[in-house]
């Protein structure tokens, strides 16, 4: 499966063809992500984390210019992300975003960065197939793009996972080429970029197992270089040693096969079975095709498909448990099928047939190539492969069309860019800087941070950060925001240190308790949000307070 030699003319033609294929694929991939990203005018999509990432990238650059790196992060003082304990586990990602954050409109910069990084992720997978001369590579390109609806959706988020895919593909290439020392700088960069560098450790273990099975030896070098690189990334880090503590705490909460101790983001919960199969049908089919086509008997030639089978299977199991792994599993599922099928797609007979016992070959010989009709049979099989590839490409093209339609619709339903902008502007103008604002949703923080960095907030980025710092305060926060706590005003004021409450207009149970208590005055409201001030003393309540009613 490695590049094969040929005449100089054939090699030159093959190189030109592969460059053309790569260029066509890159243009198509970038065009698709441009279409999806600009289906909304906000920083895509689903959650608001992209607003935090681009704003913090800009803050990093401002800190660098003022010789303060990294700058303090005071915006979540009640959580483990307070100014003394804050750890940026996306540090290199944020640095790579700085050129885009310097756009006159950072929102557009974040969207362009997302297109660039997402395109690099899929192009890297496509390049790996081209490099190892996988047949019908354009068909596999359509398969990569059509592999999963949530994969396309989540690749459009202005986050670090696309870079993680690039690193994992580069690691795969290094494994296959048996070039192990570059894994150290790769692991170092991965660790600086994103805390899911643990996937690289997992992939390395699988490669060591593959070598042990296929070559009957223990290949320790890749494991050593990756471990050293990850350790260096954690130690040679401006957040050392706090990054070890936060990583351990985060993994203790998230990497559980049972329920969570506290509410976490929806991406950490499992898919419904039918949702899993329906949204990632092509990836599921690719896994089945790969399992069927894999030739375990070819132990000496099974390195590549065996590694991809182990790695993609592990990612599939993880995706079934945690939705967020859908960012990684689908492309590796398609690459597994592509490598496993090569024995069937190469010209001539599948290699396993030619290795059958002589008496079996004698029985099959009437159906195989004879001296007179070998070329005719070979041509027939090749045309069958070409026609089959065309049919598969057509089916995948139809799936891709409907996937793009579904993702475009979903992204288009994202909240517009100005969501919360007016409420945040009111706080900047009317609330003294540096005060803590009680935000009733942890996932509202990124937009508040983007539009109003002059104030601090109770929780954000992940509810586990408040829980890790103060479990009792986290549980009180849940009771208050869910409308399960009577007289929440004094508790918000005294326990959280906040006199202002910022809430979207969907917290009807909380609003009911606020109306009943008489502790709150509405000071601002619009179609998106309500801002309340906590009084020194309660007043008799009636409906004239103007709190939002149930629809």
Coordinates of N, CA and C in Angstrom, one line a residue, residues 171 174-175 179-191 197-205 207-208 220-233:
X171 N 0.1 11.7 12.9 CA 0.6 10.6 13.7 C 0.4 9.2 13.0
X174 N 3.0 8.9 10.4 CA 4.3 8.6 11.0 C 4.3 7.1 11.4
X175 N 3.2 6.6 12.0 CA 3.2 5.2 12.3 C 3.4 4.3 11.1
X179 N 8.3 6.3 11.2 CA 9.2 7.4 11.6 C 8.7 7.9 13.0
X180 N 9.4 7.5 14.0 CA 8.9 7.6 15.3 C 9.4 8.9 16.1
X181 N 10.6 9.3 15.9 CA 11.1 10.4 16.7 C 10.2 11.7 16.5
X182 N 9.7 12.0 15.2 CA 8.8 13.2 15.1 C 7.6 13.2 15.9
X183 N 7.2 12.0 16.5 CA 6.1 11.9 17.4 C 6.2 12.8 18.6
X184 N 7.5 13.0 19.0 CA 7.7 13.8 20.2 C 7.2 15.3 20.0
X185 N 7.7 16.0 19.0 CA 7.2 17.3 18.8 C 5.7 17.4 18.5
X186 N 5.3 16.3 17.7 CA 3.8 16.3 17.4 C 3.0 16.2 18.7
X187 N 3.4 15.3 19.6 CA 2.7 15.2 20.9 C 2.8 16.4 21.7
X188 N 4.0 17.1 21.7 CA 4.1 18.4 22.4 C 3.1 19.4 21.9
X189 N 3.1 19.6 20.6 CA 2.2 20.5 20.0 C 0.7 20.2 20.3
X190 N 0.4 18.9 20.2 CA -1.0 18.4 20.5 C -1.4 18.8 21.9
X191 N -0.5 18.6 22.8 CA -0.8 18.8 24.2 C -1.0 20.3 24.5
X197 N -5.4 15.3 23.9 CA -4.1 14.6 23.4 C -4.1 13.2 23.9
X198 N -5.0 12.8 24.8 CA -5.0 11.4 25.3 C -5.4 10.5 24.1
X199 N -6.1 11.0 23.1 CA -6.4 10.2 21.9 C -5.1 9.8 21.2
X200 N -4.1 10.7 21.2 CA -2.8 10.3 20.6 C -2.2 9.2 21.4
X201 N -2.3 9.2 22.7 CA -1.7 8.1 23.5 C -2.4 6.8 23.2
X202 N -3.8 6.9 23.1 CA -4.5 5.7 22.8 C -4.1 5.1 21.4
X203 N -4.0 6.0 20.4 CA -3.6 5.6 19.1 C -2.2 4.9 19.1
X204 N -1.3 5.5 19.9 CA 0.0 4.9 19.9 C 0.0 3.5 20.5
X205 N -0.8 3.3 21.6 CA -0.9 2.0 22.2 C -1.4 1.0 21.1
X207 N -1.0 1.1 17.9 CA 0.0 0.9 16.9 C 1.1 -0.1 17.5
X208 N 1.4 0.0 18.7 CA 2.3 -0.9 19.4 C 1.7 -2.3 19.4
X220 N 8.8 -0.3 21.1 CA 8.6 0.7 22.3 C 8.8 2.1 21.9
X221 N 9.5 2.4 20.8 CA 9.9 3.7 20.4 C 8.7 4.7 20.3
X222 N 7.7 4.4 19.5 CA 6.6 5.4 19.4 C 5.9 5.7 20.7
X223 N 5.8 4.7 21.6 CA 5.2 5.0 22.9 C 6.1 5.9 23.7
X224 N 7.4 5.6 23.7 CA 8.3 6.5 24.4 C 8.2 7.9 23.9
X225 N 8.3 8.1 22.6 CA 8.3 9.5 22.1 C 7.0 10.2 22.4
X226 N 5.9 9.6 22.3 CA 4.6 10.2 22.5 C 4.5 10.6 24.0
X227 N 4.9 9.7 24.9 CA 4.8 9.9 26.3 C 5.7 11.1 26.7
X228 N 6.9 11.1 26.1 CA 7.8 12.2 26.4 C 7.3 13.6 25.9
X229 N 6.7 13.5 24.7 CA 6.1 14.7 24.1 C 4.9 15.3 24.9
X230 N 4.0 14.4 25.3 CA 2.9 14.8 26.1 C 3.4 15.4 27.5
X231 N 4.3 14.7 28.1 CA 4.8 15.1 29.4 C 5.5 16.5 29.2
X232 N 6.3 16.7 28.2 CA 6.9 18.0 27.9 C 5.9 19.1 27.7
X233 N 4.8 18.7 27.0 CA 3.7 19.7 26.7 C 3.0 20.2 28.0

